[in-house]
PDB file of C-alpha atoms in Angstrom:
ATOM      1  CA  UNK A   2      94.870  92.599 119.645  1.00 45.00           C
ATOM      2  CA  UNK A   3      93.803  95.525 121.847  1.00 49.00           C
ATOM      3  CA  UNK A   4      90.190  94.695 120.978  1.00 49.00           C
ATOM      4  CA  UNK A   5      90.685  91.158 122.201  1.00 46.00           C
ATOM      5  CA  UNK A   6      92.145  92.453 125.464  1.00 48.00           C
ATOM      6  CA  UNK A   7      89.239  94.766 126.163  1.00 47.00           C
ATOM      7  CA  UNK A   8      86.730  92.138 125.122  1.00 42.00           C
ATOM      8  CA  UNK A   9      88.329  89.580 127.431  1.00 45.00           C
ATOM      9  CA  UNK A  10      88.370  92.038 130.316  1.00 44.00           C
ATOM     10  CA  UNK A  11      84.688  92.805 129.951  1.00 45.00           C
ATOM     11  CA  UNK A  12      83.444  89.325 129.147  1.00 45.00           C
ATOM     12  CA  UNK A  13      86.081  86.994 130.564  1.00 47.00           C
ATOM     13  CA  UNK A  14      87.770  84.249 128.611  1.00 44.00           C
ATOM     14  CA  UNK A  15      84.586  82.142 128.687  1.00 46.00           C
ATOM     15  CA  UNK A  16      81.250  83.520 127.430  1.00 46.00           C
ATOM     16  CA  UNK A  17      78.659  84.120 130.156  1.00 50.00           C
ATOM     17  CA  UNK A  18      76.321  81.749 128.345  1.00 54.00           C
ATOM     18  CA  UNK A  19      78.300  78.618 127.370  1.00 55.00           C
ATOM     19  CA  UNK A  20      75.668  77.825 124.731  1.00 60.00           C
ATOM     20  CA  UNK A  21      76.530  80.973 122.795  1.00 67.00           C
ATOM     21  CA  UNK A  22      79.395  80.925 120.309  1.00 74.00           C
ATOM     22  CA  UNK A  23      82.196  83.490 120.819  1.00 73.00           C
ATOM     23  CA  UNK A  24      81.026  85.415 117.742  1.00 74.00           C
ATOM     24  CA  UNK A  25      77.609  85.856 119.405  1.00 78.00           C
ATOM     25  CA  UNK A  26      79.331  87.660 122.261  1.00 75.00           C
ATOM     26  CA  UNK A  27      81.750  89.604 120.068  1.00 73.00           C
ATOM     27  CA  UNK A  28      79.354  91.026 117.483  1.00 74.00           C
ATOM     28  CA  UNK A  29      77.105  93.027 119.872  1.00 76.00           C
ATOM     29  CA  UNK A  30      80.238  94.387 121.526  1.00 71.00           C
ATOM     30  CA  UNK A  31      81.533  95.626 118.162  1.00 70.00           C
ATOM     31  CA  UNK A  32      78.180  97.240 117.372  1.00 70.00           C
ATOM     32  CA  UNK A  33      78.315  99.334 120.521  1.00 68.00           C
ATOM     33  CA  UNK A  34      79.949 102.497 119.167  1.00 55.00           C
ATOM     34  CA  UNK A  35      80.640 103.798 122.666  1.00 50.00           C
ATOM     35  CA  UNK A  36      83.076 100.940 123.157  1.00 58.00           C
ATOM     36  CA  UNK A  37      85.006 101.400 119.923  1.00 61.00           C
ATOM     37  CA  UNK A  38      88.693 101.538 120.550  1.00 72.00           C
ATOM     38  CA  UNK A  39      89.902 105.021 119.728  1.00 75.00           C
ATOM     39  CA  UNK A  40      92.963 107.004 120.673  1.00 83.00           C
ATOM     40  CA  UNK A  41      95.185 103.959 121.161  1.00 86.00           C
ATOM     41  CA  UNK A  42      98.891 104.878 121.337  1.00 91.00           C
ATOM     42  CA  UNK A  43     100.589 103.378 118.297  1.00 91.00           C
ATOM     43  CA  UNK A  44     103.636 102.683 120.462  1.00 95.00           C
ATOM     44  CA  UNK A  45     101.532 100.386 122.662  1.00 93.00           C
ATOM     45  CA  UNK A  46     100.140  98.556 119.641  1.00 92.00           C
ATOM     46  CA  UNK A  47     103.669  97.933 118.354  1.00 94.00           C
ATOM     47  CA  UNK A  48     104.923  96.812 121.767  1.00 95.00           C
ATOM     48  CA  UNK A  49     102.020  94.409 122.311  1.00 92.00           C
ATOM     49  CA  UNK A  50     102.183  93.024 118.768  1.00 91.00           C
ATOM     50  CA  UNK A  51     105.953  92.760 118.334  1.00 93.00           C
ATOM     51  CA  UNK A  52     107.639  93.222 121.713  1.00 94.00           C
ATOM     52  CA  UNK A  53     109.576  96.164 120.253  1.00 96.00           C
ATOM     53  CA  UNK A  54     109.621  99.772 121.423  1.00 97.00           C
ATOM     54  CA  UNK A  55     108.777 102.846 119.380  1.00 96.00           C
ATOM     55  CA  UNK A  56     111.556 105.308 120.160  1.00 97.00           C
ATOM     56  CA  UNK A  57     110.910 109.033 120.141  1.00 96.00           C
ATOM     57  CA  UNK A  58     113.111 111.315 118.080  1.00 96.00           C
ATOM     58  CA  UNK A  59     115.636 113.275 120.125  1.00 96.00           C
ATOM     59  CA  UNK A  60     116.230 116.519 118.247  1.00 94.00           C
ATOM     60  CA  UNK A  61     119.273 117.231 120.444  1.00 96.00           C
ATOM     61  CA  UNK A  62     120.877 113.911 119.542  1.00 96.00           C
ATOM     62  CA  UNK A  63     123.530 114.172 116.817  1.00 97.00           C
ATOM     63  CA  UNK A  64     122.573 110.845 115.250  1.00 97.00           C
ATOM     64  CA  UNK A  65     118.912 111.787 114.990  1.00 97.00           C
ATOM     65  CA  UNK A  66     119.840 115.204 113.621  1.00 97.00           C
ATOM     66  CA  UNK A  67     122.031 113.608 110.968  1.00 97.00           C
ATOM     67  CA  UNK A  68     119.456 111.021 109.903  1.00 97.00           C
ATOM     68  CA  UNK A  69     116.720 113.661 109.666  1.00 97.00           C
ATOM     69  CA  UNK A  70     119.055 115.811 107.568  1.00 97.00           C
ATOM     70  CA  UNK A  71     119.727 112.920 105.185  1.00 97.00           C
ATOM     71  CA  UNK A  72     116.039 112.009 104.921  1.00 96.00           C
ATOM     72  CA  UNK A  73     115.237 115.668 104.225  1.00 96.00           C
ATOM     73  CA  UNK A  74     117.828 115.825 101.450  1.00 96.00           C
ATOM     74  CA  UNK A  75     116.470 112.599  99.953  1.00 96.00           C
ATOM     75  CA  UNK A  76     112.907 113.964 100.043  1.00 95.00           C
ATOM     76  CA  UNK A  77     113.968 117.163  98.278  1.00 96.00           C
ATOM     77  CA  UNK A  78     115.780 115.138  95.634  1.00 96.00           C
ATOM     78  CA  UNK A  79     112.932 112.710  95.053  1.00 95.00           C
ATOM     79  CA  UNK A  80     110.442 115.545  94.549  1.00 94.00           C
ATOM     80  CA  UNK A  81     112.788 117.087  92.007  1.00 95.00           C
ATOM     81  CA  UNK A  82     113.120 113.778  90.159  1.00 95.00           C
ATOM     82  CA  UNK A  83     109.452 112.834  90.261  1.00 94.00           C
ATOM     83  CA  UNK A  84     108.289 116.271  89.096  1.00 94.00           C
ATOM     84  CA  UNK A  85     110.516 116.136  86.023  1.00 93.00           C
ATOM     85  CA  UNK A  86     108.504 115.833  82.776  1.00 91.00           C
ATOM     86  CA  UNK A  87     110.517 112.766  81.770  1.00 91.00           C
ATOM     87  CA  UNK A  88     110.073 111.016  85.139  1.00 91.00           C
ATOM     88  CA  UNK A  89     108.863 107.428  84.972  1.00 87.00           C
ATOM     89  CA  UNK A  90     105.830 108.291  87.117  1.00 90.00           C
ATOM     90  CA  UNK A  91     104.519 110.754  84.531  1.00 90.00           C
ATOM     91  CA  UNK A  92     103.413 107.739  82.512  1.00 83.00           C
ATOM     92  CA  UNK A  93     101.627 106.210  85.515  1.00 85.00           C
ATOM     93  CA  UNK A  94      97.879 106.964  85.491  1.00 81.00           C
ATOM     94  CA  UNK A  95      97.007 105.982  89.084  1.00 85.00           C
ATOM     95  CA  UNK A  96      98.596 107.585  92.138  1.00 85.00           C
ATOM     96  CA  UNK A  97      98.532 104.248  93.987  1.00 82.00           C
ATOM     97  CA  UNK A  98     100.986 102.919  91.416  1.00 85.00           C
ATOM     98  CA  UNK A  99     103.319 105.873  91.986  1.00 89.00           C
ATOM     99  CA  UNK A 100     104.070 105.048  95.631  1.00 85.00           C
ATOM    100  CA  UNK A 101     106.321 102.108  94.742  1.00 88.00           C
ATOM    101  CA  UNK A 102     108.612 104.445  92.802  1.00 91.00           C
ATOM    102  CA  UNK A 103     108.900 106.689  95.862  1.00 93.00           C
ATOM    103  CA  UNK A 104     109.816 103.733  98.075  1.00 92.00           C
ATOM    104  CA  UNK A 105     112.450 102.472  95.621  1.00 93.00           C
ATOM    105  CA  UNK A 106     114.041 105.867  95.030  1.00 94.00           C
ATOM    106  CA  UNK A 107     114.041 106.879  98.695  1.00 95.00           C
ATOM    107  CA  UNK A 108     115.683 103.581  99.563  1.00 95.00           C
ATOM    108  CA  UNK A 109     118.393 104.079  96.944  1.00 96.00           C
ATOM    109  CA  UNK A 110     119.088 107.674  97.990  1.00 97.00           C
ATOM    110  CA  UNK A 111     119.294 106.873 101.694  1.00 97.00           C
ATOM    111  CA  UNK A 112     121.394 103.774 101.144  1.00 97.00           C
ATOM    112  CA  UNK A 113     123.925 105.932  99.295  1.00 96.00           C
ATOM    113  CA  UNK A 114     124.072 108.524 102.098  1.00 97.00           C
ATOM    114  CA  UNK A 115     127.381 108.431 104.036  1.00 97.00           C
ATOM    115  CA  UNK A 116     127.107 106.461 107.261  1.00 97.00           C
ATOM    116  CA  UNK A 117     123.665 105.030 106.539  1.00 97.00           C
ATOM    117  CA  UNK A 118     122.290 101.797 105.166  1.00 97.00           C
ATOM    118  CA  UNK A 119     118.731 101.455 103.933  1.00 97.00           C
ATOM    119  CA  UNK A 120     116.802  98.449 102.715  1.00 95.00           C
ATOM    120  CA  UNK A 121     113.363  96.863 102.755  1.00 94.00           C
ATOM    121  CA  UNK A 122     112.667  95.282 106.163  1.00 92.00           C
ATOM    122  CA  UNK A 123     112.314  91.514 106.270  1.00 89.00           C
ATOM    123  CA  UNK A 124     109.606  89.518 107.995  1.00 88.00           C
ATOM    124  CA  UNK A 125     110.006  87.368 111.098  1.00 83.00           C
ATOM    125  CA  UNK A 126     110.689  84.486 108.687  1.00 82.00           C
ATOM    126  CA  UNK A 127     113.534  86.491 107.076  1.00 83.00           C
ATOM    127  CA  UNK A 128     111.554  86.977 103.881  1.00 82.00           C
ATOM    128  CA  UNK A 129     111.388  90.145 101.820  1.00 82.00           C
ATOM    129  CA  UNK A 130     107.814  91.410 101.635  1.00 81.00           C
ATOM    130  CA  UNK A 131     107.048  94.786 100.082  1.00 79.00           C
ATOM    131  CA  UNK A 132     103.472  95.092 101.319  1.00 80.00           C
ATOM    132  CA  UNK A 133     102.609  96.085 104.866  1.00 79.00           C
ATOM    133  CA  UNK A 134     104.110  98.480 107.394  1.00 88.00           C
ATOM    134  CA  UNK A 135     106.878  99.660 107.377  1.00 92.00           C
ATOM    135  CA  UNK A 136     108.341 100.191 103.899  1.00 92.00           C
ATOM    136  CA  UNK A 137     111.972 101.087 104.653  1.00 96.00           C
ATOM    137  CA  UNK A 138     114.506 100.296 107.383  1.00 96.00           C
ATOM    138  CA  UNK A 139     117.350 102.782 107.891  1.00 98.00           C
ATOM    139  CA  UNK A 140     120.386 102.027 110.039  1.00 98.00           C
ATOM    140  CA  UNK A 141     122.883 104.588 111.293  1.00 97.00           C
ATOM    141  CA  UNK A 142     125.985 102.425 110.950  1.00 97.00           C
ATOM    142  CA  UNK A 143     128.056 104.043 113.709  1.00 97.00           C
ATOM    143  CA  UNK A 144     125.416 104.022 116.454  1.00 97.00           C
ATOM    144  CA  UNK A 145     123.329 101.072 115.152  1.00 97.00           C
ATOM    145  CA  UNK A 146     120.237 103.193 115.807  1.00 97.00           C
ATOM    146  CA  UNK A 147     117.365 102.105 113.578  1.00 98.00           C
ATOM    147  CA  UNK A 148     114.704 104.188 111.866  1.00 98.00           C
ATOM    148  CA  UNK A 149     111.627 102.920 110.029  1.00 96.00           C
ATOM    149  CA  UNK A 150     110.338 105.115 107.210  1.00 96.00           C
ATOM    150  CA  UNK A 151     106.968 104.767 105.488  1.00 93.00           C
ATOM    151  CA  UNK A 152     106.239 107.110 102.532  1.00 93.00           C
ATOM    152  CA  UNK A 153     102.664 108.287 101.969  1.00 91.00           C
ATOM    153  CA  UNK A 154     101.191 110.244  99.053  1.00 92.00           C
ATOM    154  CA  UNK A 155      98.144 112.448  99.486  1.00 90.00           C
ATOM    155  CA  UNK A 156      96.215 114.903  97.325  1.00 88.00           C
ATOM    156  CA  UNK A 157      96.161 118.640  97.910  1.00 89.00           C
ATOM    157  CA  UNK A 158      93.187 119.496 100.100  1.00 84.00           C
ATOM    158  CA  UNK A 159      93.035 116.091 101.795  1.00 85.00           C
ATOM    159  CA  UNK A 160      95.597 116.801 104.508  1.00 76.00           C
ATOM    160  CA  UNK A 161      92.910 117.272 107.173  1.00 79.00           C
ATOM    161  CA  UNK A 162      90.719 114.444 105.913  1.00 74.00           C
ATOM    162  CA  UNK A 163      89.570 111.794 108.406  1.00 69.00           C
ATOM    163  CA  UNK A 164      89.642 109.101 105.718  1.00 69.00           C
ATOM    164  CA  UNK A 165      91.838 106.183 106.775  1.00 68.00           C
ATOM    165  CA  UNK A 166      95.309 106.379 105.221  1.00 76.00           C
ATOM    166  CA  UNK A 167      97.415 104.431 107.719  1.00 81.00           C
ATOM    167  CA  UNK A 168      97.103 100.715 108.369  1.00 76.00           C
ATOM    168  CA  UNK A 169      98.965  98.323 110.625  1.00 83.00           C
ATOM    169  CA  UNK A 170      97.814  94.713 110.801  1.00 82.00           C
ATOM    170  CA  UNK A 171      99.459  92.724 113.602  1.00 82.00           C
ATOM    171  CA  UNK A 172     100.824  89.439 112.296  1.00 84.00           C
ATOM    172  CA  UNK A 173     103.356  86.941 113.615  1.00 85.00           C
ATOM    173  CA  UNK A 174     105.028  85.414 110.562  1.00 84.00           C
ATOM    174  CA  UNK A 175     104.803  88.534 108.366  1.00 86.00           C
ATOM    175  CA  UNK A 176     105.729  91.058 111.062  1.00 90.00           C
ATOM    176  CA  UNK A 177     108.312  93.523 109.736  1.00 92.00           C
ATOM    177  CA  UNK A 178     108.859  95.523 112.939  1.00 93.00           C
ATOM    178  CA  UNK A 179     111.754  93.602 114.454  1.00 94.00           C
ATOM    179  CA  UNK A 180     113.741  96.357 116.148  1.00 95.00           C
ATOM    180  CA  UNK A 181     113.424  99.014 118.806  1.00 97.00           C
ATOM    181  CA  UNK A 182     113.361 101.967 116.434  1.00 97.00           C
ATOM    182  CA  UNK A 183     112.253 105.467 115.584  1.00 97.00           C
ATOM    183  CA  UNK A 184     109.161 105.323 113.370  1.00 96.00           C
ATOM    184  CA  UNK A 185     108.701 107.957 110.659  1.00 95.00           C
ATOM    185  CA  UNK A 186     105.996 108.697 108.127  1.00 92.00           C
ATOM    186  CA  UNK A 187     106.956 110.988 105.269  1.00 93.00           C
ATOM    187  CA  UNK A 188     103.963 112.476 103.494  1.00 92.00           C
ATOM    188  CA  UNK A 189     104.234 113.900  99.971  1.00 93.00           C
ATOM    189  CA  UNK A 190     101.465 116.212  98.796  1.00 92.00           C
ATOM    190  CA  UNK A 191     100.518 116.223  95.117  1.00 93.00           C
ATOM    191  CA  UNK A 192      98.230 118.327  92.977  1.00 91.00           C
ATOM    192  CA  UNK A 193      95.482 116.682  90.912  1.00 87.00           C
ATOM    193  CA  UNK A 194      96.909 115.297  87.706  1.00 82.00           C
ATOM    194  CA  UNK A 195      96.992 118.159  85.224  1.00 73.00           C
ATOM    195  CA  UNK A 196      95.425 118.357  81.784  1.00 73.00           C
ATOM    196  CA  UNK A 197      98.889 117.693  80.423  1.00 79.00           C
ATOM    197  CA  UNK A 198      98.804 114.353  82.250  1.00 80.00           C
ATOM    198  CA  UNK A 199     101.665 115.230  84.602  1.00 88.00           C
ATOM    199  CA  UNK A 200     101.921 114.685  88.344  1.00 91.00           C
ATOM    200  CA  UNK A 201     103.245 117.546  90.474  1.00 92.00           C
ATOM    201  CA  UNK A 202     104.363 117.136  94.089  1.00 94.00           C
ATOM    202  CA  UNK A 203     104.379 120.334  96.121  1.00 93.00           C
ATOM    203  CA  UNK A 204     105.582 119.573  99.665  1.00 93.00           C
ATOM    204  CA  UNK A 205     106.667 116.900 102.115  1.00 94.00           C
ATOM    205  CA  UNK A 206     106.476 116.464 105.894  1.00 93.00           C
ATOM    206  CA  UNK A 207     108.439 114.067 108.090  1.00 95.00           C
ATOM    207  CA  UNK A 208     106.331 112.849 111.025  1.00 94.00           C
ATOM    208  CA  UNK A 209     107.514 111.178 114.235  1.00 95.00           C
ATOM    209  CA  UNK A 210     105.020 108.446 115.219  1.00 94.00           C
ATOM    210  CA  UNK A 211     106.112 108.248 118.870  1.00 94.00           C
ATOM    211  CA  UNK A 212     102.911 110.015 119.976  1.00 93.00           C
ATOM    212  CA  UNK A 213     100.715 108.847 117.115  1.00 92.00           C
ATOM    213  CA  UNK A 214      97.303 107.485 118.125  1.00 91.00           C
ATOM    214  CA  UNK A 215      95.237 105.017 116.141  1.00 89.00           C
ATOM    215  CA  UNK A 216      91.816 103.426 116.331  1.00 84.00           C
ATOM    216  CA  UNK A 217      90.685  99.879 115.710  1.00 81.00           C
ATOM    217  CA  UNK A 218      88.355  99.118 112.823  1.00 77.00           C
ATOM    218  CA  UNK A 219      86.940  95.632 113.162  1.00 74.00           C
ATOM    219  CA  UNK A 220      85.432  93.997 110.092  1.00 77.00           C
ATOM    220  CA  UNK A 221      84.481  90.530 108.980  1.00 78.00           C
ATOM    221  CA  UNK A 222      86.150  89.578 105.706  1.00 83.00           C
ATOM    222  CA  UNK A 223      85.776  86.965 103.008  1.00 88.00           C
ATOM    223  CA  UNK A 224      87.582  86.197  99.747  1.00 86.00           C
ATOM    224  CA  UNK A 225      86.234  85.297  96.306  1.00 87.00           C
ATOM    225  CA  UNK A 226      87.197  81.724  97.093  1.00 91.00           C
ATOM    226  CA  UNK A 227      85.031  81.878 100.205  1.00 90.00           C
ATOM    227  CA  UNK A 228      82.055  83.287  98.301  1.00 88.00           C
ATOM    228  CA  UNK A 229      82.022  81.361  95.027  1.00 87.00           C
ATOM    229  CA  UNK A 230      81.885  77.853  96.444  1.00 90.00           C
ATOM    230  CA  UNK A 231      80.207  75.403  94.039  1.00 90.00           C
ATOM    231  CA  UNK A 232      77.707  74.255  96.661  1.00 92.00           C
ATOM    232  CA  UNK A 233      76.624  77.864  97.318  1.00 89.00           C
ATOM    233  CA  UNK A 234      75.891  78.818  93.687  1.00 84.00           C
ATOM    234  CA  UNK A 235      72.167  78.592  92.962  1.00 80.00           C
ATOM    235  CA  UNK A 236      72.120  79.962  89.386  1.00 73.00           C
ATOM    236  CA  UNK A 237      74.588  80.968  86.681  1.00 82.00           C
ATOM    237  CA  UNK A 238      74.723  82.339  83.152  1.00 76.00           C
ATOM    238  CA  UNK A 239      74.306  79.984  80.207  1.00 84.00           C
ATOM    239  CA  UNK A 240      77.916  80.480  79.117  1.00 71.00           C
TER     240      UNK A 240
END
């Protein structure tokens, strides 16, 4: 989206050489590291992709104070539950498979909080889709103010890592950001899985994304279906 804008501004909507395909113009531009899109305000990405505004938290606002208090209580409770030896996640070997339990439990806890409703956001086609940003949609019933919440799990020692952990892919039909809203990330830190096979979560942080900045990573993709076309296979095993 932003990449297309910058590319169009620099190259125009029509390639300088009509004989060259658009990809011939785009690829050298992507290879120029000095032109990589970095430090893009997430709020601008959301506005351009969805037409919706990212609202900043107002710590003096009673509604925001209340919602933060309820999210905080839910985070404390979920850490207590997940750290219990008999928790369902203690039988889950991969941390990636644990995140779904956090989403489900946070949603249940927040939906039961007085004055709040919480559910999984629906797409532009009014379909429920668990994958993609954001994971949860919270509504303060009295004010109708909306908050998006996206839980993240990260290992102790990786807090300052530059490895990509946040993704937002602009789409039209599967867009789940359909409101002007406050956008939160809640990060849960966990220790490496112990010799006893148990997960232990040690802290959480609630982050306001109003001033969050992202960068664009452009890549060319292909599926197995794209690769393993019968006409492209030149040799195969006997069986």
